[in-house]
XYZ file of C-alpha atoms in Angstrom:
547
model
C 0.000 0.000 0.000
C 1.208 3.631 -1.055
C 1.258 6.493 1.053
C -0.964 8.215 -0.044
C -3.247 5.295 0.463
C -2.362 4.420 4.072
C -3.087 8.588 4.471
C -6.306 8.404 3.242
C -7.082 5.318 4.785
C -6.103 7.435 8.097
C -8.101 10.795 7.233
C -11.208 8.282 7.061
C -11.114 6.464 9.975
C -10.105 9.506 12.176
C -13.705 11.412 10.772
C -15.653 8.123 11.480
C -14.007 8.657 14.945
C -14.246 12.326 15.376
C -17.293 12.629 13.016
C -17.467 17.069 12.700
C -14.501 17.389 15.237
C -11.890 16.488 12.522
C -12.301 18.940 9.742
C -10.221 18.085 6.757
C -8.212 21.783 5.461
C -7.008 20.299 1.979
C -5.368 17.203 0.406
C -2.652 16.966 3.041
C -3.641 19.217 5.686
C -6.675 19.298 8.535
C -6.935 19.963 11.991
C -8.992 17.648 15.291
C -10.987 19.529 18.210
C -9.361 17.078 21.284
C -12.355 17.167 24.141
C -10.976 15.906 27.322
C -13.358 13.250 29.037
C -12.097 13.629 32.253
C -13.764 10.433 34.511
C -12.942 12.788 37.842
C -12.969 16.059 38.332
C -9.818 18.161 38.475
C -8.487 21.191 40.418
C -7.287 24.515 38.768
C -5.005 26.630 40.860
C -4.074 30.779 39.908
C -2.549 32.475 42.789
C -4.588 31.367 45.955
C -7.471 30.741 44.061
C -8.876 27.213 43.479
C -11.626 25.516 41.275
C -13.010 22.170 40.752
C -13.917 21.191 37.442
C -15.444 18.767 35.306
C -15.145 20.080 31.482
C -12.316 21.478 29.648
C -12.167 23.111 26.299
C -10.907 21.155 23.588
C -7.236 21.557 22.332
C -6.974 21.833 18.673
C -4.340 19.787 16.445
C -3.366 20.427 13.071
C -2.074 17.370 10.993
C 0.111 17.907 7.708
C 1.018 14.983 5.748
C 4.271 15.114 3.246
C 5.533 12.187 0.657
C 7.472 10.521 3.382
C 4.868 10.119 6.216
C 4.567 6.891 6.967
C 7.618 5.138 4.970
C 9.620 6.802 6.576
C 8.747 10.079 8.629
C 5.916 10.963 11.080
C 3.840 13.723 9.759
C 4.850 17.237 10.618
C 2.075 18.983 13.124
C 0.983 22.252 15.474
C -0.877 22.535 19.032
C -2.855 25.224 19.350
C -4.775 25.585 23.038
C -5.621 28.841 24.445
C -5.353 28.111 28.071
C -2.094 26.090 28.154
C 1.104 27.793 28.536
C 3.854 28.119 26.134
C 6.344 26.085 28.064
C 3.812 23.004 28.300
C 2.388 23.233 24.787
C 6.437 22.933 23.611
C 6.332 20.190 26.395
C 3.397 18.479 24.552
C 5.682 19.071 21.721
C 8.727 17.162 22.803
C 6.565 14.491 24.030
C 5.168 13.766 20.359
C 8.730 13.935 18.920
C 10.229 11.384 21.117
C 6.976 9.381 20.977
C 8.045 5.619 19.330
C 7.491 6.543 15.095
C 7.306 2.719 13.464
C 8.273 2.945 9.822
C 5.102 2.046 7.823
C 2.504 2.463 10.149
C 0.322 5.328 10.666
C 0.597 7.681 14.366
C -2.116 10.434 14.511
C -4.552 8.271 16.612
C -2.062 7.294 19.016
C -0.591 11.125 19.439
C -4.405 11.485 20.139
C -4.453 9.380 22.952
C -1.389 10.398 24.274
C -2.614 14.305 24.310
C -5.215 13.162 26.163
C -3.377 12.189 29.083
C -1.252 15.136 29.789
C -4.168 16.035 31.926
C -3.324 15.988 35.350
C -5.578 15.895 38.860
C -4.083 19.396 39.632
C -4.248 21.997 36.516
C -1.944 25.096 38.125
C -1.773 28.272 35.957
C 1.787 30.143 36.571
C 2.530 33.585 36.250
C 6.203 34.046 36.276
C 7.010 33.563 32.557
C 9.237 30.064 32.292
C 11.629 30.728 28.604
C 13.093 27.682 26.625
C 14.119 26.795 23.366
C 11.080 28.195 21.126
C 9.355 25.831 19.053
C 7.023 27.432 16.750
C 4.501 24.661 16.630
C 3.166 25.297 20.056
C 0.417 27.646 19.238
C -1.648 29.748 22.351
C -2.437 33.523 23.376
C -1.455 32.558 27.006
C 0.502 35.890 28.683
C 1.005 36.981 32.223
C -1.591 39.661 32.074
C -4.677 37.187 30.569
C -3.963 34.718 33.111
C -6.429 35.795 35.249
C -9.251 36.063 32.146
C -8.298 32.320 31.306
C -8.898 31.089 34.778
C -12.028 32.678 35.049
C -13.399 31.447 31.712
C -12.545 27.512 32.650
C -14.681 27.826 35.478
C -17.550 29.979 33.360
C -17.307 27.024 30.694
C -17.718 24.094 32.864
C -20.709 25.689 34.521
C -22.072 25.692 31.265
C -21.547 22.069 30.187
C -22.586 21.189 33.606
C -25.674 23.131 33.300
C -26.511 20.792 30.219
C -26.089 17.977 31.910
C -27.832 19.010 34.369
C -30.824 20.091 32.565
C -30.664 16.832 30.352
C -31.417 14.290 33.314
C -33.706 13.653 35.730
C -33.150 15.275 38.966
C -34.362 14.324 43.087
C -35.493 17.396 44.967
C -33.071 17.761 48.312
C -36.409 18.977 50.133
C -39.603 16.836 48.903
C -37.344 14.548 46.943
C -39.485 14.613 43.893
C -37.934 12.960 40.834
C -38.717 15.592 38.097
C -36.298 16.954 35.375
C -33.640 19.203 35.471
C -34.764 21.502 33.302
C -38.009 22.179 35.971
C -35.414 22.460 39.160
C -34.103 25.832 40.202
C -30.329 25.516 40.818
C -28.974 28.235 42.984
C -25.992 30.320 41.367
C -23.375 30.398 44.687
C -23.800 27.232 46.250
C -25.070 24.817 43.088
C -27.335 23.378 45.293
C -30.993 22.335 43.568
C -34.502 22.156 44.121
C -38.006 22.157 42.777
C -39.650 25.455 42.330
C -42.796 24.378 44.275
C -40.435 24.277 47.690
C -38.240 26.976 47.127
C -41.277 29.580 46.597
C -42.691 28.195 49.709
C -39.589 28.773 51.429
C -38.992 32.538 50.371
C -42.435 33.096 51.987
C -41.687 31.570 55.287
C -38.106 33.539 55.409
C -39.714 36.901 54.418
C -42.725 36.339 57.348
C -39.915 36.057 59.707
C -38.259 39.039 58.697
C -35.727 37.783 56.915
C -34.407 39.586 53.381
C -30.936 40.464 51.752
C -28.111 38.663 52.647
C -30.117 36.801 55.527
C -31.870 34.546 53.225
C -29.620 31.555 52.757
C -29.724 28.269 51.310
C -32.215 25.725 53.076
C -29.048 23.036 52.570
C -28.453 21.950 56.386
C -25.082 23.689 56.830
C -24.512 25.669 53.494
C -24.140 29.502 54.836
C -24.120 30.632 51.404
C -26.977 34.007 50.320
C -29.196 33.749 47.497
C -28.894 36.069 45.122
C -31.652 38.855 44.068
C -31.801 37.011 40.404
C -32.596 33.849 42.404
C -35.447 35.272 44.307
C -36.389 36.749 41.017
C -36.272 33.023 39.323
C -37.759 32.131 42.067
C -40.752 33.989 42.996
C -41.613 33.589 38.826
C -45.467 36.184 38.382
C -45.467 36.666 42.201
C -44.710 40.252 41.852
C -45.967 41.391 45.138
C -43.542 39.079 47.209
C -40.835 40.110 45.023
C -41.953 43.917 45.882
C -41.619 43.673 49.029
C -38.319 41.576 49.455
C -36.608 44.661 47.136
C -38.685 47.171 50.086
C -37.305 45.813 52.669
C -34.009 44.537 51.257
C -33.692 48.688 50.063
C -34.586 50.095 53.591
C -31.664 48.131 55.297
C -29.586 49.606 52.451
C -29.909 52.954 53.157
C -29.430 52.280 56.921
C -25.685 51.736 55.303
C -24.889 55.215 53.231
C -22.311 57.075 54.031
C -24.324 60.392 54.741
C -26.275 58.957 57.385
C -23.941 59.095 61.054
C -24.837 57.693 64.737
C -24.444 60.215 67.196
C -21.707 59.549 69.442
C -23.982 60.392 72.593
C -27.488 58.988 71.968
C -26.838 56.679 69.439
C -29.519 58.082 67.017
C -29.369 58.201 63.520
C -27.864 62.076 61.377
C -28.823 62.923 58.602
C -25.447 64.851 57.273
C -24.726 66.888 54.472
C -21.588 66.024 52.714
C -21.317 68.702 50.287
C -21.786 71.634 53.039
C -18.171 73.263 53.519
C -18.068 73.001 57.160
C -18.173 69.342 59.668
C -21.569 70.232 61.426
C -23.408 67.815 62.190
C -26.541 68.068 64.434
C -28.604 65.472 66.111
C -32.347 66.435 66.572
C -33.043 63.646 69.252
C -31.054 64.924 71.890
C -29.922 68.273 69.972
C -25.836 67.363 70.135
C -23.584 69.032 67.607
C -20.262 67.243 66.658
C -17.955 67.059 64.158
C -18.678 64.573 61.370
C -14.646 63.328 60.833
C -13.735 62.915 64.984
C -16.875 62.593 66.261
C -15.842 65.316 69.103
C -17.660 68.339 69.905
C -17.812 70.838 67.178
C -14.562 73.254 66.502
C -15.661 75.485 64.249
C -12.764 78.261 64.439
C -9.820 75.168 64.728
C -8.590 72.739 62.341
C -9.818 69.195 62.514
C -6.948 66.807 63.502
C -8.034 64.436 60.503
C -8.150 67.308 58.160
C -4.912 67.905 58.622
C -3.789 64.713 58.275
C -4.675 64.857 54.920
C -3.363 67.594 54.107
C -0.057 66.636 54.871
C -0.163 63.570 53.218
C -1.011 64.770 49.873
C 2.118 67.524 50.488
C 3.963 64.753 50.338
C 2.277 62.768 47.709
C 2.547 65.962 45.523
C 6.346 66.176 46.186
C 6.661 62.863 44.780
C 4.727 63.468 42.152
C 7.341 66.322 40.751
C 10.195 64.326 41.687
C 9.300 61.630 39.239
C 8.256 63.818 36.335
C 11.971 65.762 36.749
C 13.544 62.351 36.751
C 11.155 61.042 33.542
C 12.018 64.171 31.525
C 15.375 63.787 31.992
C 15.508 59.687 30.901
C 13.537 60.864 27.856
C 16.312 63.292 26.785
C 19.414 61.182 27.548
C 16.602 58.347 25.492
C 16.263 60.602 22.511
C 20.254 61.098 22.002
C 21.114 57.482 22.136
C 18.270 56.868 19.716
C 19.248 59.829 17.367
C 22.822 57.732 17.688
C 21.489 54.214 16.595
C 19.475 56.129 13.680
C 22.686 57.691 12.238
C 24.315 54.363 12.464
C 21.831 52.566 10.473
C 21.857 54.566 8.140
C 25.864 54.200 7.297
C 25.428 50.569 7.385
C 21.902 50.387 4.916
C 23.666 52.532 1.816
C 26.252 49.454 1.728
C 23.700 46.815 1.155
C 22.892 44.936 -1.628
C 19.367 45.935 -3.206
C 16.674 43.192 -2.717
C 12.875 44.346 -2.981
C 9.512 42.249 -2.162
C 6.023 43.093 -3.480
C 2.960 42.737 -1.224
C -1.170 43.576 -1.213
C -1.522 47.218 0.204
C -4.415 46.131 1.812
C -1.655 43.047 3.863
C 0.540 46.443 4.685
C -0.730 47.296 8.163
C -0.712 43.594 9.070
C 3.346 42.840 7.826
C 4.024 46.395 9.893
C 2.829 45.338 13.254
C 4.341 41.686 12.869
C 8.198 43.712 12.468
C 7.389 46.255 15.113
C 6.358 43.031 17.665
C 9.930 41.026 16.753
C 11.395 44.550 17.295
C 9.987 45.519 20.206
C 11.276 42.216 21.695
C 14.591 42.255 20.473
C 15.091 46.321 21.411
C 15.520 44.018 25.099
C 18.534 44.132 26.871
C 19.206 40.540 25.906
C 21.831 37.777 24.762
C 21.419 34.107 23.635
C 23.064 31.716 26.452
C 25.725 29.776 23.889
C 24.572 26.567 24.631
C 20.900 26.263 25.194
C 19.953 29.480 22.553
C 17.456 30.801 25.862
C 16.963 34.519 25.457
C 18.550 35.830 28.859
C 17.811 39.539 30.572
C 20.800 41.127 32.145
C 19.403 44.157 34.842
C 22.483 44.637 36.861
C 25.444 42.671 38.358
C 28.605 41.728 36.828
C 29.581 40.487 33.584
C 29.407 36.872 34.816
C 26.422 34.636 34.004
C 24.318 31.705 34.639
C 21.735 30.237 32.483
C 19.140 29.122 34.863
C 17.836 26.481 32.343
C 21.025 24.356 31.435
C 23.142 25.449 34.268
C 25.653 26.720 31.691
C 28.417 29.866 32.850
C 29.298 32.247 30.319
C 30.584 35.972 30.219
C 28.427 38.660 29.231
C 29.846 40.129 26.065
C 30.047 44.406 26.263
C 28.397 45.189 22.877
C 29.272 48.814 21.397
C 26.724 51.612 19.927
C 27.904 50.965 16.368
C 27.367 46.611 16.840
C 23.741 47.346 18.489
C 23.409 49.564 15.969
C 21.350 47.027 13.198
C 17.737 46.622 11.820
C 16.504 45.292 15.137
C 15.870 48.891 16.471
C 14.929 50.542 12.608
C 11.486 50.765 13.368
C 11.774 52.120 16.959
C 13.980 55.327 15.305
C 10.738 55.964 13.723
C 8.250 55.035 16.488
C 10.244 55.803 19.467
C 7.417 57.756 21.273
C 5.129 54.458 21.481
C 3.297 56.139 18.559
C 0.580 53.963 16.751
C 1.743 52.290 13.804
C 0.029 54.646 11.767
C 3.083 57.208 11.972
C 5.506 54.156 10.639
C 3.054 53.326 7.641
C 3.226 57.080 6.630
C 6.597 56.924 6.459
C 6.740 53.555 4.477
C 4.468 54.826 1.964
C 6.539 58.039 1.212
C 9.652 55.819 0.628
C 7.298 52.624 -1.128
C 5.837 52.371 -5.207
C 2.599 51.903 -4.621
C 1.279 49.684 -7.832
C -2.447 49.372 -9.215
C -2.751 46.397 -11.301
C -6.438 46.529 -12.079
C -6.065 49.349 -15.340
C -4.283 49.037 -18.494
C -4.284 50.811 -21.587
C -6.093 48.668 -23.474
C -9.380 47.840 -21.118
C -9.991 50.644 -18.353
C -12.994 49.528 -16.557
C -14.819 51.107 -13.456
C -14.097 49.468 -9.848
C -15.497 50.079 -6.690
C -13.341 51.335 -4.207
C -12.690 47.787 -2.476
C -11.572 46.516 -5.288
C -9.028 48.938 -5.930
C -7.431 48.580 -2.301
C -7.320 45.130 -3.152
C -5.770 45.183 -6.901
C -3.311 47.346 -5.618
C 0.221 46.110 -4.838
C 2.926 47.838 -2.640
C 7.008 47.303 -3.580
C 9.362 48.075 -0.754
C 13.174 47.363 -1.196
C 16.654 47.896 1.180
C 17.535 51.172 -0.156
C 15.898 52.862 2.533
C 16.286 52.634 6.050
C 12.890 51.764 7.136
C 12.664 49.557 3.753
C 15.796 47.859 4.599
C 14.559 46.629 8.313
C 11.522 45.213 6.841
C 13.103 43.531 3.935
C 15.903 41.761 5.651
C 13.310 40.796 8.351
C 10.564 38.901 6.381
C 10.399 36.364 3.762
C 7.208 34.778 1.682
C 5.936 31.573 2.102
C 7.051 29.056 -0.741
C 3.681 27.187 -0.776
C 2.304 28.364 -4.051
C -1.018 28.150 -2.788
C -0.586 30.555 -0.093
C 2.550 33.116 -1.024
C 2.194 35.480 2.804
C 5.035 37.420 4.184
C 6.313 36.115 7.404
C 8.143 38.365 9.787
C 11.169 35.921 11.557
C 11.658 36.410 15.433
C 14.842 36.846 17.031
C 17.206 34.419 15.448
C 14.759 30.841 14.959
C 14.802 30.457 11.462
C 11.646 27.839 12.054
C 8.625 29.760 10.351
C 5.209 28.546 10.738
C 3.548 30.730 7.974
C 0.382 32.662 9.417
C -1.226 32.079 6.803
C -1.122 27.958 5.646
C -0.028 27.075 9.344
C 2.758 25.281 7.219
C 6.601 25.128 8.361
C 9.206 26.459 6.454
C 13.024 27.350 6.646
C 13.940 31.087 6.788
C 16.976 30.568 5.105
C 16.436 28.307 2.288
C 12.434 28.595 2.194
C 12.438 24.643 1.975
C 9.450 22.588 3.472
C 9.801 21.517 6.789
C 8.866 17.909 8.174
C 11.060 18.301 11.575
C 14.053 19.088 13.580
C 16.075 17.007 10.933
C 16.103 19.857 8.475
C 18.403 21.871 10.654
C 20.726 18.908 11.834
C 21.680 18.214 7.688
C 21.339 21.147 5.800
C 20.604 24.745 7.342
C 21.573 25.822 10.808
C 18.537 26.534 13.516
C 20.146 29.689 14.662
C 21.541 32.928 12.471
C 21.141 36.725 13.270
C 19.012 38.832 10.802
């Protein structure tokens, strides 16, 4: 059997398995939604929170198949899961590589099944940023600052799913323990705890006879503390809107007996009505007819200053001081900023006339989106960073001495002293122009004063009419090195060799593995050569070169 017949043979049995969850791309290409049927539940952990849950969103895999795969070669592949973190989606990574490949027979199945169990009882989401060796195929949008959005949309999804379960099944009352379906019960939104409607109504009555509202009405659980919420009253109580009326009336008098312009006064205990807007601290009690001071609580003192007052005052004195201090301090970074900048621009410019002229041609309408791929690789590499020489991690130097250790491999090395004029390359041509944090607007202008801007809708021969769309879309932008600006994005980005797809890439720091934005396929940066695997780089290019 041929291999393209043992593929095909594999494409069908994997959609008779995953029926609309594997969803074929093209000939050699398609991608599987992995659920994870977890048979317990399992404990997610961000900071000191915790959460118990049942469902997880599936982790999407994307299968290409090449004229080796399964002769000789597994198929080449990419993870893509929004709530795993880099380091363990490259984990996930490794794990497939060194999983056993046996010439001849077919593997995607079996990396399914191993995915599956990287999912342990406790799922703990770190925020300290963990760098390795980057491997391109390990696809998420999980950064320290959405951390906190992630966690709280695993537990918003599993109360979902478990809310269709729940509503899909019959159900036993905790109170009258009625067997009636889910989709009848009321399930309260803190606790999860369930019951008919029938009970629950008549326990809202009892609670609000015996003067009970607000916070005070709990769950009728034995034990469970936990409030029910207005919406579950409201859920609750369904067309009864005169119970409901008068749970918000008294739930909104013991309300107001909590705003902050109603005081007790300090000698009868009676509730003031104060004015906070009124320029002076009266305050006067009409029960026993006691003025005080509303901020000490002492008799009034009209013609002195009150002791918390003053406080105040002095604080923000100081605040304000601190204030000035830091702006002096900012505007003076900022100017010693602009002259190294002006620096680095002047050297750039020495080193671009003494290139050789190469030029690439792109959509204007795939402009803004090739600009803000350079200015993200520059923005990262404008970092006060070196490789370590043996592992290739990206390591941040903010003080100390020259010697180093790479916390990943254990490996010493010496921090080389890099001049202006060797810092002094493409990585920080974009920033000369954008070195206010100014949108990328202000860089575009400049491109497209330097750029030929190219319509190839019109001729000579046929002029017809298009509609303004069309124009932006006929229209074709050429940019070449004999600019500054041109030169940093030309040297920085290369197209993608599949014929079918032809996208500019932007390359990262110094991995010449591309995984093209647009086909999800992997190429070399260097030779623009399909890739299969790390095997590329150990016989013909190397991994690692500068831009």
């Amino acid at each position: 059997m041929t291999n393209s017949e043992k593929q095909s043979d594999e494409i069908f049995a994997l959609q008779s398995i995953f029926d609309k969850k594997c969803h074929l791309v093209n000939n050699d290409q398609y991608e599987i939604s992995i659920e994870f049927n977890l048979n317990t539940p399992i404990t997610i952990q961000f900071n000191n929170q915790t959460a118990i849950i049942q469902y997880l969103p599936p982790l999407t895999l994307i299968i290409h198949y090449h004229d080796e795969y399964p002769s000789d070669y597994p198929p080449s592949f990419i993870l893509s899961c929004f709530y795993f973190s880099k380091i363990n989606l490259q984990k996930l990574c490794q794990k497939l590589d060194n999983y056993p490949f046996h010439q001849g027979e077919v593997c995607v199945y079996d990396w399914i099944e191993l995915i599956k169990l990287e999912i342990n009882n406790d799922f703990i989401f770190h925020t300290k940023y963990q760098e390795q060796e980057n491997d391109p195929r390990a696809l998420n949008g999980y950064t320290n600052e959405n951390v906190e959005k992630i966690f709280q949309y695993l537990i918003n999804y599993n109360h979902e799913r478990e809310n269709e379960q729940f509503q899909n099944q019959l159900q036993t009352c905790l109170i009258c323990t009625d067997i009636i379906r889910g989709l009848d019960c009321i399930r309260l939104h803190r606790c999860r705890h369930f019951y008919c409607r029938s009970c629950l109504n008549n326990y809202i009555q009892i609670n609000l006879n015996n003067g009970q509202f607000g916070e005070k009405i709990h769950c009728p659980q034995n034990e469970c503390m936990k409030s029910l919420l207005p919406t579950d009253i409201k859920q609750i109580l369904g067309n009864n809107n005169d119970l409901y009326e008068r749970y918000e009336r008294l739930t909104l008098q013991h309300s107001l007996e909590l705003m902050n312009d109603i005081l007790w006064c300090p000698r009868c205990q009676h509730p003031v009505l104060v004015n906070n807007d009124a320029d002076d601290n009266l305050a006067s009690c009409n029960q026993c007819y006691y003025t005080f001071c509303k901020k000490c609580k002492e008799i009034f003192h009209s013609q002195t200053l009150c002791r918390q007052e003053y406080i105040i005052q002095q604080l923000k004195l100081q605040k304000e001081k601190e204030y000035q201090r830091i702006q002096r301090e900012k505007e003076e970074a900022l100017v010693k900023l602009a002259q190294i900048e002006r620096e680095k621009k002047s050297a750039i410019e020495r080193k671009t006339v003494a290139q050789k002229y190469r030029q690439i041609v792109l959509k204007l309408s795939d402009e803004q989106v090739l600009l803000e791929e350079v200015l993200n690789a520059e923005r990262i590499e404008s970092l006060n960073t070196q490789y370590c020489p043996n592992c290739r991690v990206r390591i941040e130097k903010n003080g100390g001495c020259s010697h180093m250790h790479c916390s990943r491999c254990n490996h010493h090395f010496t921090w080389e002293t890099i001049t202006k004029s060797e810092t002094s390359n493409n990585t920080t041509l974009i920033h000369s122009f954008n070195q206010n944090g100014e949108p990328i607007e202000s860089v575009k202008e400049e491109l497209n004063k330097i750029a030929n801007i190219v319509d190839t809708s019109k001729s000579d021969e046929n002029k017809e009419i298009h509609s303004d769309q069309e124009e932006e879309d006929n229209q074709q932008i050429s940019i070449d090195n004999r600019s500054v600006l041109g030169s940093a994005i030309v040297n920085r980005v290369k197209q993608c060799p599949y014929k079918q797809c032809k996208k500019y890439n932007a390359k990262i720091g110094e991995d010449n593995w591309i995984v093209c934005n647009g086909c999800m396929k992997q190429y070399c940066f260097i030779c623009r050569r399909q890739i299969y695997g790390k095997q590329h780089f150990k016989k013909k290019c190397q991994r690692f070169t500068p831009i």
